[in-house]
GROMACS .gro file of C-alpha atoms in nm:
model
  289
    1MET     CA    1   0.022  -0.011   0.004
    2GLY     CA    2   0.129   0.342  -0.105
    3PHE     CA    3   0.019   0.719  -0.034
    4LEU     CA    4  -0.087   0.725  -0.398
    5ASP     CA    5  -0.331   0.417  -0.387
    6GLY     CA    6  -0.630   0.491  -0.623
    7LYS     CA    7  -0.474   0.782  -0.787
    8VAL     CA    8  -0.360   0.826  -1.156
    9GLY     CA    9  -0.029   0.959  -1.250
   10VAL     CA   10   0.075   1.095  -1.579
   11VAL     CA   11   0.449   1.105  -1.693
   12THR     CA   12   0.552   1.257  -2.049
   13GLY     CA   13   0.898   1.169  -2.180
   14ALA     CA   14   0.876   0.827  -2.003
   15ALA     CA   15   1.047   0.601  -2.267
   16GLN     CA   16   1.402   0.619  -2.077
   17GLY     CA   17   1.588   0.798  -1.815
   18LEU     CA   18   1.415   1.018  -1.594
   19GLY     CA   19   1.055   0.967  -1.717
   20THR     CA   20   1.087   0.586  -1.665
   21ALA     CA   21   1.221   0.653  -1.304
   22TYR     CA   22   0.917   0.877  -1.241
   23ALA     CA   23   0.661   0.654  -1.381
   24ARG     CA   24   0.829   0.366  -1.167
   25ALA     CA   25   0.820   0.565  -0.850
   26LEU     CA   26   0.447   0.665  -0.898
   27ALA     CA   27   0.338   0.324  -0.976
   28SER     CA   28   0.544   0.185  -0.668
   29GLU     CA   29   0.327   0.399  -0.435
   30GLY     CA   30   0.019   0.251  -0.549
   31ALA     CA   31  -0.089   0.482  -0.871
   32ASP     CA   32  -0.197   0.365  -1.190
   33VAL     CA   33   0.009   0.558  -1.464
   34ALA     CA   34  -0.020   0.676  -1.816
   35VAL     CA   35   0.312   0.736  -1.998
   36CYS     CA   36   0.389   0.897  -2.306
   37ASP     CA   37   0.670   0.950  -2.546
   38VAL     CA   38   0.767   1.000  -2.924
   39LYS     CA   39   0.995   0.675  -2.859
   40PRO     CA   40   0.823   0.344  -2.942
   41GLU     CA   41   1.026   0.194  -2.648
   42VAL     CA   42   0.776   0.377  -2.419
   43SER     CA   43   0.550   0.060  -2.461
   44ALA     CA   44   0.790  -0.179  -2.332
   45VAL     CA   45   0.862   0.062  -2.028
   46ALA     CA   46   0.479   0.059  -1.967
   47ASP     CA   47   0.473  -0.327  -1.976
   48GLU     CA   48   0.771  -0.372  -1.745
   49ILE     CA   49   0.631  -0.122  -1.467
   50ALA     CA   50   0.308  -0.296  -1.489
   51ALA     CA   51   0.446  -0.646  -1.444
   52THR     CA   52   0.656  -0.546  -1.144
   53SER     CA   53   0.427  -0.313  -0.971
   54GLY     CA   54   0.082  -0.485  -1.039
   55GLN     CA   55  -0.060  -0.144  -1.137
   56THR     CA   56  -0.233  -0.054  -1.468
   57VAL     CA   57   0.036   0.127  -1.671
   58ARG     CA   58  -0.043   0.224  -2.021
   59ALA     CA   59   0.176   0.377  -2.307
   60TYR     CA   60   0.057   0.608  -2.540
   61PRO     CA   61   0.267   0.752  -2.847
   62CYS     CA   62   0.295   1.119  -2.824
   63ASP     CA   63   0.521   1.387  -2.994
   64VAL     CA   64   0.452   1.674  -2.728
   65SER     CA   65   0.552   1.942  -2.975
   66ASP     CA   66   0.252   1.852  -3.179
   67THR     CA   67  -0.057   2.019  -3.023
   68GLU     CA   68  -0.314   1.780  -3.173
   69ALA     CA   69  -0.124   1.480  -3.080
   70VAL     CA   70  -0.098   1.636  -2.703
   71ARG     CA   71  -0.491   1.679  -2.712
   72GLY     CA   72  -0.544   1.337  -2.836
   73PHE     CA   73  -0.327   1.186  -2.547
   74VAL     CA   74  -0.500   1.387  -2.300
   75ASP     CA   75  -0.836   1.268  -2.426
   76ALA     CA   76  -0.722   0.911  -2.435
   77VAL     CA   77  -0.599   0.929  -2.080
   78LEU     CA   78  -0.913   1.086  -1.963
   79ARG     CA   79  -1.105   0.832  -2.138
   80ASP     CA   80  -0.927   0.519  -2.016
   81PHE     CA   81  -0.848   0.646  -1.653
   82GLY     CA   82  -1.148   0.858  -1.566
   83GLY     CA   83  -0.920   1.158  -1.454
   84VAL     CA   84  -0.576   1.223  -1.333
   85ASP     CA   85  -0.421   1.317  -1.011
   86VAL     CA   86  -0.041   1.384  -1.077
   87VAL     CA   87   0.100   1.506  -1.403
   88VAL     CA   88   0.480   1.518  -1.432
   89MET     CA   89   0.601   1.722  -1.717
   90ASN     CA   90   0.912   1.565  -1.787
   91ALA     CA   91   0.930   1.547  -2.163
   92GLY     CA   92   1.201   1.818  -2.330
   93ILE     CA   93   1.501   1.831  -2.555
   94TYR     CA   94   1.841   1.952  -2.518
   95GLY     CA   95   2.106   2.066  -2.761
   96SER     CA   96   2.358   2.331  -2.867
   97THR     CA   97   2.264   2.634  -3.042
   98PRO     CA   98   2.591   2.817  -3.095
   99MET     CA   99   2.603   3.206  -3.159
  100ASP     CA  100   2.718   3.152  -3.536
  101LEU     CA  101   2.438   2.919  -3.640
  102PRO     CA  102   2.305   3.008  -3.961
  103ARG     CA  103   1.996   3.229  -3.956
  104ASP     CA  104   1.728   2.996  -4.085
  105GLU     CA  105   1.887   2.707  -3.884
  106ALA     CA  106   1.854   2.917  -3.567
  107LEU     CA  107   1.494   2.999  -3.644
  108SER     CA  108   1.415   2.660  -3.697
  109GLU     CA  109   1.579   2.531  -3.362
  110TYR     CA  110   1.391   2.811  -3.185
  111GLN     CA  111   1.062   2.672  -3.311
  112ARG     CA  112   1.165   2.334  -3.212
  113PHE     CA  113   1.265   2.427  -2.843
  114MET     CA  114   0.980   2.632  -2.803
  115ASP     CA  115   0.745   2.383  -2.941
  116THR     CA  116   0.880   2.106  -2.741
  117ASN     CA  117   1.009   2.254  -2.398
  118VAL     CA  118   0.741   2.553  -2.361
  119LYS     CA  119   0.423   2.529  -2.556
  120SER     CA  120   0.356   2.139  -2.482
  121ILE     CA  121   0.379   2.222  -2.104
  122TYR     CA  122   0.119   2.492  -2.150
  123VAL     CA  123  -0.105   2.269  -2.350
  124LEU     CA  124  -0.093   1.975  -2.114
  125GLU     CA  125  -0.189   2.201  -1.813
  126ARG     CA  126  -0.469   2.352  -1.976
  127ALA     CA  127  -0.611   2.011  -2.086
  128PHE     CA  128  -0.564   1.843  -1.765
  129ALA     CA  129  -0.660   2.136  -1.555
  130PRO     CA  130  -1.027   2.057  -1.510
  131SER     CA  131  -0.966   1.690  -1.399
  132LEU     CA  132  -0.666   1.815  -1.139
  133VAL     CA  133  -0.905   2.069  -1.001
  134GLU     CA  134  -1.173   1.794  -0.961
  135ARG     CA  135  -0.933   1.571  -0.785
  136GLU     CA  136  -0.734   1.824  -0.628
  137GLY     CA  137  -0.407   1.717  -0.774
  138ASP     CA  138  -0.034   1.797  -0.856
  139ILE     CA  139   0.163   1.910  -1.148
  140VAL     CA  140   0.543   1.878  -1.118
  141VAL     CA  141   0.748   2.069  -1.397
  142ILE     CA  142   1.100   1.924  -1.467
  143SER     CA  143   1.350   2.219  -1.518
  144THR     CA  144   1.726   2.254  -1.505
  145ASP     CA  145   1.970   2.399  -1.267
  146HIS     CA  146   2.102   2.628  -1.542
  147ILE     CA  147   1.824   2.870  -1.429
  148LEU     CA  148   1.933   2.883  -1.070
  149PRO     CA  149   2.164   3.142  -0.911
  150PRO     CA  150   2.541   3.053  -0.928
  151LEU     CA  151   2.670   2.830  -0.652
  152GLU     CA  152   2.963   3.100  -0.593
  153PRO     CA  153   2.973   3.477  -0.626
  154GLY     CA  154   3.093   3.554  -0.991
  155GLY     CA  155   2.986   3.223  -1.088
  156THR     CA  156   2.775   3.128  -1.405
  157ARG     CA  157   2.511   2.883  -1.522
  158GLY     CA  158   2.420   2.729  -1.839
  159GLY     CA  159   2.662   2.761  -2.121
  160PRO     CA  160   2.768   3.002  -2.425
  161SER     CA  161   2.554   2.765  -2.669
  162THR     CA  162   2.243   2.679  -2.475
  163ASP     CA  163   2.049   3.008  -2.529
  164LEU     CA  164   1.737   2.836  -2.662
  165TYR     CA  165   1.755   2.540  -2.407
  166ASP     CA  166   1.814   2.785  -2.110
  167ALA     CA  167   1.552   3.037  -2.229
  168SER     CA  168   1.275   2.750  -2.286
  169LYS     CA  169   1.326   2.649  -1.910
  170TRP     CA  170   1.352   3.011  -1.766
  171VAL     CA  171   0.979   3.008  -1.924
  172LEU     CA  172   0.878   2.733  -1.678
  173ASN     CA  173   0.941   2.950  -1.400
  174GLY     CA  174   0.661   3.184  -1.499
  175TYR     CA  175   0.425   2.879  -1.546
  176ILE     CA  176   0.487   2.728  -1.219
  177GLN     CA  177   0.428   3.074  -1.033
  178ALA     CA  178   0.146   3.174  -1.216
  179TRP     CA  179  -0.062   2.852  -1.199
  180ALA     CA  180   0.014   2.807  -0.844
  181LEU     CA  181  -0.097   3.143  -0.780
  182GLY     CA  182  -0.392   3.116  -1.016
  183PHE     CA  183  -0.527   2.812  -0.872
  184ALA     CA  184  -0.480   2.917  -0.491
  185ALA     CA  185  -0.664   3.248  -0.586
  186ASN     CA  186  -0.961   3.070  -0.728
  187GLY     CA  187  -0.997   2.842  -0.418
  188GLN     CA  188  -0.872   2.555  -0.607
  189ASN     CA  189  -0.654   2.297  -0.422
  190VAL     CA  190  -0.402   2.201  -0.710
  191ARG     CA  191  -0.031   2.218  -0.626
  192VAL     CA  192   0.226   2.331  -0.877
  193ASN     CA  193   0.595   2.286  -0.847
  194GLY     CA  194   0.907   2.262  -1.037
  195ILE     CA  195   1.231   2.054  -1.000
  196ALA     CA  196   1.542   2.245  -1.117
  197MET     CA  197   1.790   1.951  -1.144
  198GLY     CA  198   2.157   1.926  -1.208
  199ALA     CA  199   2.367   1.647  -1.382
  200THR     CA  200   2.194   1.355  -1.361
  201ASP     CA  201   2.285   0.989  -1.511
  202THR     CA  202   2.037   0.977  -1.810
  203PRO     CA  203   2.081   0.916  -2.202
  204MET     CA  204   2.008   1.248  -2.291
  205LEU     CA  205   2.305   1.353  -2.070
  206ARG     CA  206   2.535   1.093  -2.177
  207GLY     CA  207   2.465   1.173  -2.539
  208VAL     CA  208   2.643   1.496  -2.486
  209PHE     CA  209   2.957   1.309  -2.478
  210PRO     CA  210   3.147   1.176  -2.780
  211GLY     CA  211   3.006   0.799  -2.869
  212GLY     CA  212   2.758   0.828  -2.567
  213SER     CA  213   3.039   0.746  -2.345
  214PRO     CA  214   3.137   1.001  -2.055
  215PRO     CA  215   3.442   0.942  -1.863
  216ASP     CA  216   3.377   0.718  -1.544
  217ASP     CA  217   3.489   1.007  -1.300
  218VAL     CA  218   3.264   1.240  -1.429
  219VAL     CA  219   2.949   1.001  -1.422
  220ALA     CA  220   3.061   0.934  -1.058
  221GLY     CA  221   2.969   1.290  -0.971
  222TRP     CA  222   2.609   1.277  -1.122
  223MET     CA  223   2.305   1.199  -0.971
  224THR     CA  224   2.082   0.899  -1.040
  225PRO     CA  225   1.717   0.902  -1.184
  226ALA     CA  226   1.614   0.690  -0.880
  227GLN     CA  227   1.711   0.979  -0.653
  228GLN     CA  228   1.534   1.241  -0.877
  229ALA     CA  229   1.217   1.026  -0.854
  230GLN     CA  230   1.239   1.003  -0.471
  231LEU     CA  231   1.263   1.381  -0.455
  232MET     CA  232   0.957   1.373  -0.677
  233LEU     CA  233   0.740   1.149  -0.429
  234ASP     CA  234   0.876   1.373  -0.143
  235LEU     CA  235   0.748   1.675  -0.317
  236LEU     CA  236   0.384   1.523  -0.356
  237GLN     CA  237   0.369   1.411  -0.005
  238ASP     CA  238   0.484   1.760   0.112
  239GLY     CA  239   0.200   1.949  -0.002
  240ARG     CA  240   0.364   2.285  -0.113
  241THR     CA  241   0.278   2.502  -0.398
  242GLY     CA  242   0.474   2.753  -0.591
  243ASP     CA  243   0.799   2.631  -0.534
  244LEU     CA  244   1.128   2.534  -0.713
  245ILE     CA  245   1.330   2.259  -0.581
  246SER     CA  246   1.698   2.280  -0.645
  247SER     CA  247   1.873   1.932  -0.704
  248GLU     CA  248   2.231   1.954  -0.777
  249PRO     CA  249   2.527   1.714  -0.748
  250GLY     CA  250   2.736   1.729  -0.439
  251HIS     CA  251   2.440   1.827  -0.227
  252PRO     CA  252   2.157   1.601  -0.057
  253VAL     CA  253   1.909   1.507  -0.292
  254GLU     CA  254   1.622   1.615  -0.052
  255LEU     CA  255   1.343   1.858  -0.016
  256PRO     CA  256   1.488   2.209   0.124
  257PRO     CA  257   1.263   2.444   0.356
  258ARG     CA  258   0.967   2.598   0.161
  259SER     CA  259   1.048   2.902  -0.059
  260GLY     CA  260   0.727   2.935  -0.254
  261MET     CA  261   0.366   2.992  -0.168
  262GLY     CA  262   0.349   2.689   0.098
  263GLN     CA  263  -0.016   2.537   0.096
  264PRO     CA  264  -0.292   2.697  -0.115
  265VAL     CA  265  -0.590   2.816   0.116
  266SER     CA  266  -0.893   2.893  -0.030
  267ASN     CA  267  -1.001   3.163   0.217
  268LEU     CA  268  -0.698   3.380   0.169
  269PRO     CA  269  -0.771   3.671  -0.068
  270ALA     CA  270  -0.565   3.692  -0.375
  271GLU     CA  271  -0.363   3.997  -0.294
  272GLN     CA  272  -0.212   3.821   0.000
  273PHE     CA  273  -0.018   3.568  -0.210
  274HIS     CA  274   0.364   3.659  -0.263
  275HIS     CA  275   0.571   3.544  -0.532
  276GLY     CA  276   0.811   3.349  -0.339
  277LEU     CA  277   1.054   3.294  -0.657
  278MET     CA  278   1.037   3.661  -0.774
  279GLY     CA  279   1.244   3.829  -0.506
  280LEU     CA  280   0.966   3.923  -0.260
  281GLU     CA  281   0.938   3.776   0.106
  282PRO     CA  282   0.839   3.415   0.051
  283ALA     CA  283   0.510   3.326   0.244
  284ILE     CA  284   0.396   3.001   0.377
  285TRP     CA  285   0.020   2.940   0.422
  286GLU     CA  286  -0.078   2.683   0.676
  287PRO     CA  287  -0.407   2.537   0.648
  288PRO     CA  288  -0.680   2.672   0.905
  289SER     CA  289  -0.697   2.517   1.224
   0.00000   0.00000   0.00000
């Protein structure tokens, strides 16, 4: 028995790496799970998780950069499962877009990053929102440590050729804060949080290295998908909203003190909410006793 017994989870980009780990973690806590990916391997992932967990796990082919495909995926999940309680927005792309990229290629890459990393998240939220409101669910948006403040004074984040990737992830901050505020201001108990994750051992990160084979000493410093999946479960159990969780190599992979809005409380006026991630005094709202 787990804390997600009777719940339904959704994980995008679940054919490998983090997405597979998130789906496996949800099922381990008793959730039935819908997984999607553009890669056909997602079907085998669903079968494996279903066999080991005893939960219902269904795979759906979906290219999240295609709005109509996303709508079809959402409709199918709601039809098959009756509703959703947790949506983990994990699907995304990473790549280099150097400053000297030819204009037409740069514009094509811009559209590809925005469609996959930005628009898809918005479409998923809008499509799943009615069910999440009805079932008082959770949205978890997977982001990157590139958007966090540098660890040391004078330090930097990201890189000189990741402008589109980094920009696409900065947009997610706006989503997280606006959605958390919007649901709470409307008296709707839907929690929205993000995980800003550093180097984790996934096929995507390994693919950055020649031949997909990073040096062993480099991999030794990375976090694991299982650690990130446990952090996601801890976040769901915590009940906070409007928070962006930092998860970086060399630091404990655990929930920090709340820095967002805390818990949404329907009887608080909208003007009392603070933007915890936008430079203002963070506020933590406790449920009325």
